[in-house]
PDB file of C-alpha atoms and ligand atoms in Angstrom:
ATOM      1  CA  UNK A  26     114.265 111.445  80.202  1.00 95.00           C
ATOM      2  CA  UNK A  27     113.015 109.194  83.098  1.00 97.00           C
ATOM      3  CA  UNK A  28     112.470 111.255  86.491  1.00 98.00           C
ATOM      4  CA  UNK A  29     112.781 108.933  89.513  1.00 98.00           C
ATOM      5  CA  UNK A  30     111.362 110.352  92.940  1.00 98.00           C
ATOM      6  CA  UNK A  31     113.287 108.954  95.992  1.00 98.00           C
ATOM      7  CA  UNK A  32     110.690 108.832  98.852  1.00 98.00           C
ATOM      8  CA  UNK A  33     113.087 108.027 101.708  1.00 98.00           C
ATOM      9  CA  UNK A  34     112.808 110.988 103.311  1.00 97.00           C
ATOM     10  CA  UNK A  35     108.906 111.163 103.601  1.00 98.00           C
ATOM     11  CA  UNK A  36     109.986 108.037 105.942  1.00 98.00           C
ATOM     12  CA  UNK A  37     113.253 110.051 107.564  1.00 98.00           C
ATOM     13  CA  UNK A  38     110.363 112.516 108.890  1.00 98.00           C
ATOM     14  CA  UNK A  39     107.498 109.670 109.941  1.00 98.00           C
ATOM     15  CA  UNK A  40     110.436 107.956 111.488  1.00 97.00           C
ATOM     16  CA  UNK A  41     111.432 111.105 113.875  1.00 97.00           C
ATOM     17  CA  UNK A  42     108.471 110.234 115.983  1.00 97.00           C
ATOM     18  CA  UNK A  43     107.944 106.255 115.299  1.00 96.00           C
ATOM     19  CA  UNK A  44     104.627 107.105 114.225  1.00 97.00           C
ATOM     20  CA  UNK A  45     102.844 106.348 110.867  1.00 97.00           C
ATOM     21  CA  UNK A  46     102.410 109.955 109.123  1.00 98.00           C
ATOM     22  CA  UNK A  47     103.618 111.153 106.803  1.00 98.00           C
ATOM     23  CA  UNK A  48     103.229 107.885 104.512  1.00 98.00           C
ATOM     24  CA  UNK A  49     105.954 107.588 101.898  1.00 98.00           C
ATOM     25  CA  UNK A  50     103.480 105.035 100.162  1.00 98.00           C
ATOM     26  CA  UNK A  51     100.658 108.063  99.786  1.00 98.00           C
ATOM     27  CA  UNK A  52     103.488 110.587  98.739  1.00 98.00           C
ATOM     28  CA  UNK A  53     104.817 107.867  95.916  1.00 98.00           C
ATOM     29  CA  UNK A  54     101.162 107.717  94.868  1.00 98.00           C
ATOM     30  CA  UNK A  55     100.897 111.185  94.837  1.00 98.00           C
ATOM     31  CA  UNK A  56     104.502 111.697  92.847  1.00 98.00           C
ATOM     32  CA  UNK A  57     103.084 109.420  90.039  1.00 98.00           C
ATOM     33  CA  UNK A  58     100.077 111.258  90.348  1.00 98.00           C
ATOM     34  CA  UNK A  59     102.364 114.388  89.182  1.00 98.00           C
ATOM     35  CA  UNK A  60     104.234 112.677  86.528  1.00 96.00           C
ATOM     36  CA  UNK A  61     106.841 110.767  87.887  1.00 98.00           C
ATOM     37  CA  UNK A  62     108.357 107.889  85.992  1.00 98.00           C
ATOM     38  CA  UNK A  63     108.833 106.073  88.818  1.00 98.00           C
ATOM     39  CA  UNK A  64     109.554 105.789  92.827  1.00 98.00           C
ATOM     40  CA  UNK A  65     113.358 105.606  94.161  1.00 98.00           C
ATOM     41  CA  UNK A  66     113.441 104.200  97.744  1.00 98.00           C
ATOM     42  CA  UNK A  67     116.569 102.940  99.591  1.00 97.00           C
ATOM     43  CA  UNK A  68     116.433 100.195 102.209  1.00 97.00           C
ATOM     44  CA  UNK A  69     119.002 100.614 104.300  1.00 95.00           C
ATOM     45  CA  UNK A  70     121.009  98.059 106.858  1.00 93.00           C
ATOM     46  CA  UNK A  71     120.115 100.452 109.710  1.00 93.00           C
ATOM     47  CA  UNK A  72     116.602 101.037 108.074  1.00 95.00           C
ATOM     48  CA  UNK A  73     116.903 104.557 109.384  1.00 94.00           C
ATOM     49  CA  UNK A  74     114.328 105.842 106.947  1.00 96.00           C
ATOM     50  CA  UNK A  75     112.594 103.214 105.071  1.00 97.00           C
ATOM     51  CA  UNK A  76     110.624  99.887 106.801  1.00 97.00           C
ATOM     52  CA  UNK A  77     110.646  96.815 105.004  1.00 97.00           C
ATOM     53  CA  UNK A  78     106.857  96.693 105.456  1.00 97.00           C
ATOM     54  CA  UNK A  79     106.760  99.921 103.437  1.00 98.00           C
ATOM     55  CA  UNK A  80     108.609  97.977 100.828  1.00 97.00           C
ATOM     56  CA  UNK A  81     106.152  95.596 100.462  1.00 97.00           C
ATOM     57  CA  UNK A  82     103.200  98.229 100.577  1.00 98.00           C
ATOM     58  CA  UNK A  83     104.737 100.301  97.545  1.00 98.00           C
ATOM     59  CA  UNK A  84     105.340  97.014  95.216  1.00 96.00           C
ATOM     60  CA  UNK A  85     101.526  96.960  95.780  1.00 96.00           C
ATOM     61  CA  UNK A  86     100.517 100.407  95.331  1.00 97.00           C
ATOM     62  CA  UNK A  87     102.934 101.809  92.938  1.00 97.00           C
ATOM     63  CA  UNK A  88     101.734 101.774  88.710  1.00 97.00           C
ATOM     64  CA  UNK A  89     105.108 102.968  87.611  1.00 98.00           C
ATOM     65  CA  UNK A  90     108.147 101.146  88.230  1.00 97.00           C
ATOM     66  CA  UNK A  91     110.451 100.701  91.246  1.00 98.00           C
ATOM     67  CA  UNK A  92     114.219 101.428  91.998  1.00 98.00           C
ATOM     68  CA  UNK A  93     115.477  99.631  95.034  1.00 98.00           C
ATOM     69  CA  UNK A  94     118.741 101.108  95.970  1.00 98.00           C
ATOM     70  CA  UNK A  95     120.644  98.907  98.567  1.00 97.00           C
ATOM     71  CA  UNK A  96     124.147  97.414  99.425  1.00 95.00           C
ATOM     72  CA  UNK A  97     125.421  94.029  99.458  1.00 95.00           C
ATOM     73  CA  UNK A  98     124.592  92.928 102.493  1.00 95.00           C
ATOM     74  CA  UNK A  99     123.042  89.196 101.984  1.00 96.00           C
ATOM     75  CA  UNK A 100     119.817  89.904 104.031  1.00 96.00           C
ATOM     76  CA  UNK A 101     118.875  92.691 101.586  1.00 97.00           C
ATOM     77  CA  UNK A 102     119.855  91.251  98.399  1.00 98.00           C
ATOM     78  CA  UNK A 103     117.994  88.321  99.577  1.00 97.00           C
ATOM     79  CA  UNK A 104     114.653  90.999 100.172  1.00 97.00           C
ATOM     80  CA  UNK A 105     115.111  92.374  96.802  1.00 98.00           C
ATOM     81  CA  UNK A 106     115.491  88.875  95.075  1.00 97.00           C
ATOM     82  CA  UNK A 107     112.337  87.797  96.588  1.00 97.00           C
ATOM     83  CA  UNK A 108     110.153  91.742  95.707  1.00 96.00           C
ATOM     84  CA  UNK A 109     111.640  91.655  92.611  1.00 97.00           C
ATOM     85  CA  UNK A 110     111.355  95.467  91.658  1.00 97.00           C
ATOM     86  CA  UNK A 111     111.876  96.593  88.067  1.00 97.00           C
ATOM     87  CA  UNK A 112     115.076  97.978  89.267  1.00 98.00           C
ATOM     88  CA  UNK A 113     117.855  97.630  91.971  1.00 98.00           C
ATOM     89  CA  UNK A 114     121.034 100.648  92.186  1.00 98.00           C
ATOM     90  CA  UNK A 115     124.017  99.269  94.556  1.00 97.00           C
ATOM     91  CA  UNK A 116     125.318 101.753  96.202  1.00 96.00           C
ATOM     92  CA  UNK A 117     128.028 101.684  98.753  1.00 93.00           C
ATOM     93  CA  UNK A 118     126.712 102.219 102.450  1.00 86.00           C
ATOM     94  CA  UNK A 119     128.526 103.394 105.668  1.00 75.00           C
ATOM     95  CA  UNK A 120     126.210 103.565 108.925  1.00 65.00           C
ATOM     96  CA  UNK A 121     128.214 106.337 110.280  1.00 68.00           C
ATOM     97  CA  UNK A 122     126.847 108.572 106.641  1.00 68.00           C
ATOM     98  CA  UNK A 123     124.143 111.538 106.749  1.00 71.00           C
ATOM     99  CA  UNK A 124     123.499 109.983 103.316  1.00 68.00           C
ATOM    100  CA  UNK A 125     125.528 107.809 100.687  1.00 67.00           C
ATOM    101  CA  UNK A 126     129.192 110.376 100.498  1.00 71.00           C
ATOM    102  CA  UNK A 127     130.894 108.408  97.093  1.00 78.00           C
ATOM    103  CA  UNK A 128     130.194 106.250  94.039  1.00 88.00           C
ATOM    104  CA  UNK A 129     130.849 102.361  94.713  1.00 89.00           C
ATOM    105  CA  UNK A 130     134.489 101.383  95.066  1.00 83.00           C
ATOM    106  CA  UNK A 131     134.523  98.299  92.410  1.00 81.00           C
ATOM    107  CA  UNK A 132     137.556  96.742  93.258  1.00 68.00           C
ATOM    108  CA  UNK A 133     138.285  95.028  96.151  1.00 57.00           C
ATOM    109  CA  UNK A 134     141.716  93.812  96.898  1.00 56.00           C
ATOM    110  CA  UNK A 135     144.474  93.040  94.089  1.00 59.00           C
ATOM    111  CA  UNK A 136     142.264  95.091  91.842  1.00 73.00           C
ATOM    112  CA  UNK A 137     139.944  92.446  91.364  1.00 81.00           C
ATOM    113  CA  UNK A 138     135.733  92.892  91.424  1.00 86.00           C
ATOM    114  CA  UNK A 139     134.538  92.874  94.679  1.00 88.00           C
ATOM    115  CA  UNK A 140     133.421  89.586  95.326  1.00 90.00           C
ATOM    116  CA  UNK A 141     130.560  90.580  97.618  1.00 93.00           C
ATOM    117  CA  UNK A 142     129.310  92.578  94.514  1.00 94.00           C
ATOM    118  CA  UNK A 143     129.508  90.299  91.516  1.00 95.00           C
ATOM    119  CA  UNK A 144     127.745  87.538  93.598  1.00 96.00           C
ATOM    120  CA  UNK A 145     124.819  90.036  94.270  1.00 97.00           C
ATOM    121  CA  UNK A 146     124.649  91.356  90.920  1.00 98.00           C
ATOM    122  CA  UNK A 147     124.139  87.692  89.439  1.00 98.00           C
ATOM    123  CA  UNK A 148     121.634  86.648  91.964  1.00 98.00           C
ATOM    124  CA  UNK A 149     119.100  90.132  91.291  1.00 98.00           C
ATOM    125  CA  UNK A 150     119.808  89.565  87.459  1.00 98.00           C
ATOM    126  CA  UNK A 151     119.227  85.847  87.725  1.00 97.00           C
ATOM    127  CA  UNK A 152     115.590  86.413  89.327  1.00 97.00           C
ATOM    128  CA  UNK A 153     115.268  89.494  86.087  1.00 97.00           C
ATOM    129  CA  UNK A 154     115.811  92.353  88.224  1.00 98.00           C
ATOM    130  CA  UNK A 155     117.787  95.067  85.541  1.00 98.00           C
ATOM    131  CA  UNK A 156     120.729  96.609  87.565  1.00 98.00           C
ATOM    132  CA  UNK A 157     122.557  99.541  88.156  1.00 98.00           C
ATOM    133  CA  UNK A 158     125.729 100.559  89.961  1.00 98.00           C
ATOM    134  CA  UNK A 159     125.765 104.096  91.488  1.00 97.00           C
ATOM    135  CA  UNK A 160     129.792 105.395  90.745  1.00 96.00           C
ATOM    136  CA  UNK A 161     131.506 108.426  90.826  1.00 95.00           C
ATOM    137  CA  UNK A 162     132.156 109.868  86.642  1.00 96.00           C
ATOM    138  CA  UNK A 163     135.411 108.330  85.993  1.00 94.00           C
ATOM    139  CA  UNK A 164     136.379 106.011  83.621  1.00 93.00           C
ATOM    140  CA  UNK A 165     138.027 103.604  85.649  1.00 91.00           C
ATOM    141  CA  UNK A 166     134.542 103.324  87.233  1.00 93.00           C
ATOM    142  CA  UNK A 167     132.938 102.821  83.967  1.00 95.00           C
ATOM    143  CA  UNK A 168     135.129 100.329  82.705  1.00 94.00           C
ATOM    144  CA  UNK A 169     135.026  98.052  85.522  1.00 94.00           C
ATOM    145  CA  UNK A 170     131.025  98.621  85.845  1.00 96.00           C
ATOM    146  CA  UNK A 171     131.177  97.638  82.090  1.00 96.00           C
ATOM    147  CA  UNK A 172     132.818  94.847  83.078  1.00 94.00           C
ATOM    148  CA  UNK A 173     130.476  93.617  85.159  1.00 95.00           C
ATOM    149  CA  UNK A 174     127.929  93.249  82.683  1.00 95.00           C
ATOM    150  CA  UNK A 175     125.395  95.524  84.421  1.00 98.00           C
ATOM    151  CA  UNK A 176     122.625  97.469  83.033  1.00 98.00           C
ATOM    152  CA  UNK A 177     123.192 100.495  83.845  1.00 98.00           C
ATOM    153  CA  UNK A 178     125.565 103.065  85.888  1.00 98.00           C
ATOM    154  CA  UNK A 179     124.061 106.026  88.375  1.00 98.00           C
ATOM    155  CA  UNK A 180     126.419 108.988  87.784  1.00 98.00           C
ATOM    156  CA  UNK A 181     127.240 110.255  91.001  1.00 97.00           C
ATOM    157  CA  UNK A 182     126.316 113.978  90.780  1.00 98.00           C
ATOM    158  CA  UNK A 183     127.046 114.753  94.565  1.00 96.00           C
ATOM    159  CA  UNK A 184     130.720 116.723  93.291  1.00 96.00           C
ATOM    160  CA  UNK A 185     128.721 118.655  90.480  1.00 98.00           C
ATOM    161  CA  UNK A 186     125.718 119.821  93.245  1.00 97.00           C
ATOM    162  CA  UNK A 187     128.619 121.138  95.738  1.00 96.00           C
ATOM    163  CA  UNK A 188     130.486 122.951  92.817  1.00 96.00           C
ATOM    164  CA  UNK A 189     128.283 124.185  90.344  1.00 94.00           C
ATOM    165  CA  UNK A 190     128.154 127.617  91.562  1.00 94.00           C
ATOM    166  CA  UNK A 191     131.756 128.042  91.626  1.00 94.00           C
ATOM    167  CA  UNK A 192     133.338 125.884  88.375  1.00 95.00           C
ATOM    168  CA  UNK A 193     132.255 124.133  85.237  1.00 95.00           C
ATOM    169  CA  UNK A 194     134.828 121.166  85.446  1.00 97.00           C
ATOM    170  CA  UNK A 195     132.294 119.021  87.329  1.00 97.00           C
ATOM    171  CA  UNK A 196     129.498 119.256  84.426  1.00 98.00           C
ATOM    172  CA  UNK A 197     132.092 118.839  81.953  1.00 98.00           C
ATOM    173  CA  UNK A 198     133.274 115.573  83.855  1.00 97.00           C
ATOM    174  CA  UNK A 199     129.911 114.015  84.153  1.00 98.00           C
ATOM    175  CA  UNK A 200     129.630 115.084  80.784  1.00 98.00           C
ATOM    176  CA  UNK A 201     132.508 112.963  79.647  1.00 98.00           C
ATOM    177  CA  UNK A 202     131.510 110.237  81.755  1.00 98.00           C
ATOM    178  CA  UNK A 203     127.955 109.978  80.336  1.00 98.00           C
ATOM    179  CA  UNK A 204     129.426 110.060  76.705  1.00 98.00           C
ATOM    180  CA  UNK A 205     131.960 107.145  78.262  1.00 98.00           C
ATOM    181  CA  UNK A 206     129.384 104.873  79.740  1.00 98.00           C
ATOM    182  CA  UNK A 207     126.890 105.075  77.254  1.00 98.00           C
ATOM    183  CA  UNK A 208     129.855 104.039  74.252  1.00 98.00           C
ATOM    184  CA  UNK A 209     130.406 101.114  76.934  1.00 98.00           C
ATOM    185  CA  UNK A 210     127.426  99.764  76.240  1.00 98.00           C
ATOM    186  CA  UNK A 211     125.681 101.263  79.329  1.00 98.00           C
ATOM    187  CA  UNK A 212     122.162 102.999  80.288  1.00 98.00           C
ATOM    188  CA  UNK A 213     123.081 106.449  81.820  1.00 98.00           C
ATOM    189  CA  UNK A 214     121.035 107.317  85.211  1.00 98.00           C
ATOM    190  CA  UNK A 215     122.479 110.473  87.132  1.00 98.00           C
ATOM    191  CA  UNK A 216     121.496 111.182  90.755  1.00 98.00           C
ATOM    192  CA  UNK A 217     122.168 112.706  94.579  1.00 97.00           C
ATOM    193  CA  UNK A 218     122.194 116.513  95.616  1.00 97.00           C
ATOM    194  CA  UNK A 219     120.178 117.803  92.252  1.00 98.00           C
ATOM    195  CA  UNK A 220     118.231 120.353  93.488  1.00 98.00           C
ATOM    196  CA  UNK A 221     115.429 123.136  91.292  1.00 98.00           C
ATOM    197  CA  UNK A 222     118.373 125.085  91.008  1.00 98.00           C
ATOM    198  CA  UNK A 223     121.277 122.542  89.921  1.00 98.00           C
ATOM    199  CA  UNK A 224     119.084 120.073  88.014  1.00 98.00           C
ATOM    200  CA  UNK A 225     118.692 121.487  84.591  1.00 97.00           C
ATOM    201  CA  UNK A 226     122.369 121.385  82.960  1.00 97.00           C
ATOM    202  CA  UNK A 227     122.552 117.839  84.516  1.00 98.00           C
ATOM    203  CA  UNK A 228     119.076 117.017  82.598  1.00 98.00           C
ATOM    204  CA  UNK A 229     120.557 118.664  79.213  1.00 97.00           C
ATOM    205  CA  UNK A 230     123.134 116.139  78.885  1.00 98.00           C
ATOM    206  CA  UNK A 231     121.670 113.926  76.029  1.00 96.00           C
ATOM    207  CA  UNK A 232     123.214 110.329  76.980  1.00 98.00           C
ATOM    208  CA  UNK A 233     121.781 110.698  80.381  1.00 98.00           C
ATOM    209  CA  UNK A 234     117.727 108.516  80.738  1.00 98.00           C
ATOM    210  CA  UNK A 235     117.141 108.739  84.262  1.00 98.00           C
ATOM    211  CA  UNK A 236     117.236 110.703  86.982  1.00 98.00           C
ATOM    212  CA  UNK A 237     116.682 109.934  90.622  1.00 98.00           C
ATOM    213  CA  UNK A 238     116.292 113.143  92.878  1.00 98.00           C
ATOM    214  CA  UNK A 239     114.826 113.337  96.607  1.00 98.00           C
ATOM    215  CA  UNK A 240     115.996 115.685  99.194  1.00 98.00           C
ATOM    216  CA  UNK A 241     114.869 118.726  97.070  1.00 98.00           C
ATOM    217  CA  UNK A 242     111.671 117.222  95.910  1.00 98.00           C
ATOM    218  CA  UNK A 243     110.668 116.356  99.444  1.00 98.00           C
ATOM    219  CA  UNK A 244     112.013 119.359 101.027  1.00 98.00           C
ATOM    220  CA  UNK A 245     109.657 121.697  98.120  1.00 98.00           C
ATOM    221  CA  UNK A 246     106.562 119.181  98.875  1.00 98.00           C
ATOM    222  CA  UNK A 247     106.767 120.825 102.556  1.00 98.00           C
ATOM    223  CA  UNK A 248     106.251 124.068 101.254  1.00 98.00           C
ATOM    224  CA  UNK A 249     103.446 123.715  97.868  1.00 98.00           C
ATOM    225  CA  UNK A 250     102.665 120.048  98.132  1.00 98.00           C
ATOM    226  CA  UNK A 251     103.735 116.434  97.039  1.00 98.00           C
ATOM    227  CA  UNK A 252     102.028 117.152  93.244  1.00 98.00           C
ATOM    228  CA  UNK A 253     103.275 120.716  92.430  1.00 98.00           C
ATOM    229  CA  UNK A 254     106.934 119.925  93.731  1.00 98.00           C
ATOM    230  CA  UNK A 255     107.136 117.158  91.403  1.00 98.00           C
ATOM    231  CA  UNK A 256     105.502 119.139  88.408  1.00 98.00           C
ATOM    232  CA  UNK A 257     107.814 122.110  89.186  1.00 98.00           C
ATOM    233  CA  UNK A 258     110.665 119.347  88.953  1.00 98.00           C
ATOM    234  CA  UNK A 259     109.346 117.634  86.026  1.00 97.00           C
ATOM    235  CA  UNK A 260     108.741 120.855  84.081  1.00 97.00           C
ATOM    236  CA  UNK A 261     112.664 122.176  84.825  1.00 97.00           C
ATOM    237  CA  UNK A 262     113.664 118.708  83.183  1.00 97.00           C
ATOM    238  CA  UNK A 263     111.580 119.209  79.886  1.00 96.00           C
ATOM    239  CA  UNK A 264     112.478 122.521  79.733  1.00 96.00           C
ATOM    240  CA  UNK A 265     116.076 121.447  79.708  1.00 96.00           C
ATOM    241  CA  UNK A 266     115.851 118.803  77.347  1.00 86.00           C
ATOM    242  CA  UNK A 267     116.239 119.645  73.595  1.00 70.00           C
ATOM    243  CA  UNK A 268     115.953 116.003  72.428  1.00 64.00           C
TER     244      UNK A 268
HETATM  245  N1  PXP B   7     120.756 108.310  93.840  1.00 86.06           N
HETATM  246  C1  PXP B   7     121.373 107.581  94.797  1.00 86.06           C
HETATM  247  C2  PXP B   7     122.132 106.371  94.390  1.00 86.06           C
HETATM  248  C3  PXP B   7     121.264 107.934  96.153  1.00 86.06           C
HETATM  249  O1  PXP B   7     121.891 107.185  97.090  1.00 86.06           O
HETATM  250  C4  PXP B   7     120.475 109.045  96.499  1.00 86.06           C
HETATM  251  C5  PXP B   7     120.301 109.390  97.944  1.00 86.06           C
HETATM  252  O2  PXP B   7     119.608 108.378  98.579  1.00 86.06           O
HETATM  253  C6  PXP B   7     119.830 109.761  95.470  1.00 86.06           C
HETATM  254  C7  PXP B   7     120.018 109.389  94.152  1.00 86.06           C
HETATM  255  C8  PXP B   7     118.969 110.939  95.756  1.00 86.06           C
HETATM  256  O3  PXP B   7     119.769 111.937  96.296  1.00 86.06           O
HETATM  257  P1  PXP B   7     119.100 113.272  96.845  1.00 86.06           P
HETATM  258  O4  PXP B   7     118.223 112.875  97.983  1.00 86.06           O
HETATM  259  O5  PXP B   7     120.270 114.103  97.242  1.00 86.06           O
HETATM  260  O6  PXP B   7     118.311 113.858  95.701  1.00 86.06           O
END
């Protein structure tokens, strides 16, 4: 299983105070350093977190691979044509969010595909770029990602990290779903609210590759360090893996 590091909010912190510390390039450096598979960043319309200059910088420092997520909107499609990172996740994106709330609605009016999205898809794919589509674990989601001929589909795991304490239906959902996308012909990713103590029956579920976690990893690194928080992750996901 892949384990993605999203580095945005090494940049949320630097960003408080305008200033240039900490450096979510060094901490990416430092996550690969510890065994990450690769660095997760998301450039956002209101680049709240993440500069497009540190874009640039991490295509150039970075030895494993990156995942762009972003939205539609043509200026950043048009950034990540022209980067060309190994990977770009479209999420949906409301300026008003603390961070991205549901999976990608894939329909826009009458039903059909958004638009918006197909055009976006084609250009990244086009230019080689493998995609993804973060969506909540339904099937009507999968279907229609299916449909749209992408790569792969991010499980939105945001419903699982607010319930696990308290029910089982949400792992047995993504469960399903994983089983579901992967039958569809799809690479499985899973992501958003896994935390040290949430991430292991997420990591056990066989048809799932990749995982992208980030608030937890960055919150640990204030405590023990960039390195160990990312080992201590790393080694919670082997440990859960029987495969
Ligand atoms: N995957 C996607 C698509 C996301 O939007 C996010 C949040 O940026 C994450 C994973 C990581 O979520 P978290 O920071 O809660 O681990």
């Amino acid at each position: 299983m892949r384990f993605y590091v999203n580095v945005d909010h090494v940049a949320t912190v630097r960003q408080a105070r305008r200033t240039d510390e900490p450096d979510p390039v060094a901490a990416a450096v430092a996550c690969e350093r510890a065994g990450a598979d690769g660095i997760t960043v998301h450039l956002r319309e209101d680049r709240r977190h993440i500069q497009d200059e540190d874009l640039h910088r991490l295509c150039a420092a970075i030895a494993t691979t990156l995942n762009l997520e972003l939205a539609t909107a043509d200026d950043i499609v048009g950034i990540a044509s022209e980067l060309r990172p190994h990977q770009a996740t479209f999420v949906p994106e409301r300026r008003e969010e603390i961070t991205t709330e549901g999976g990608l609605d894939l329909t826009a009016a009458a039903g059909k595909p958004d638009p918006k999205l197909v055009a976006a898809i084609a250009t990244l794919k086009d230019v080689g770029i493998r995609v993804s589509l973060f969506i909540d674990p339904d099937g009507e989601s999968i279907q229609r990602a299916a449909e749209l001929r992408v790569d792969a589909v991010e499980l939105h795991t945001g419903e699982y990290a607010n319930r696990f304490r308290d029910s089982d239906a949400p792992l047995e959902r993504l469960a399903r779903a994983a089983v579901e996308a992967k039958a569809a012909g799809l690479a499985v990713h899973a992501g958003h609210g896994l935390t040290y103590q949430n991430t292991g029956p997420v990591a056990s579920i066989r048809e799932i590759e990749e995982l992208s976690i980030g608030h937890s990893v960055v919150s640990r690194s204030i405590m023990v360090g960039m390195e160990s928080a990312v080992s201590e992750m790393r080694a919670l996901i082997a440990a859960a893996r029987v495969d």
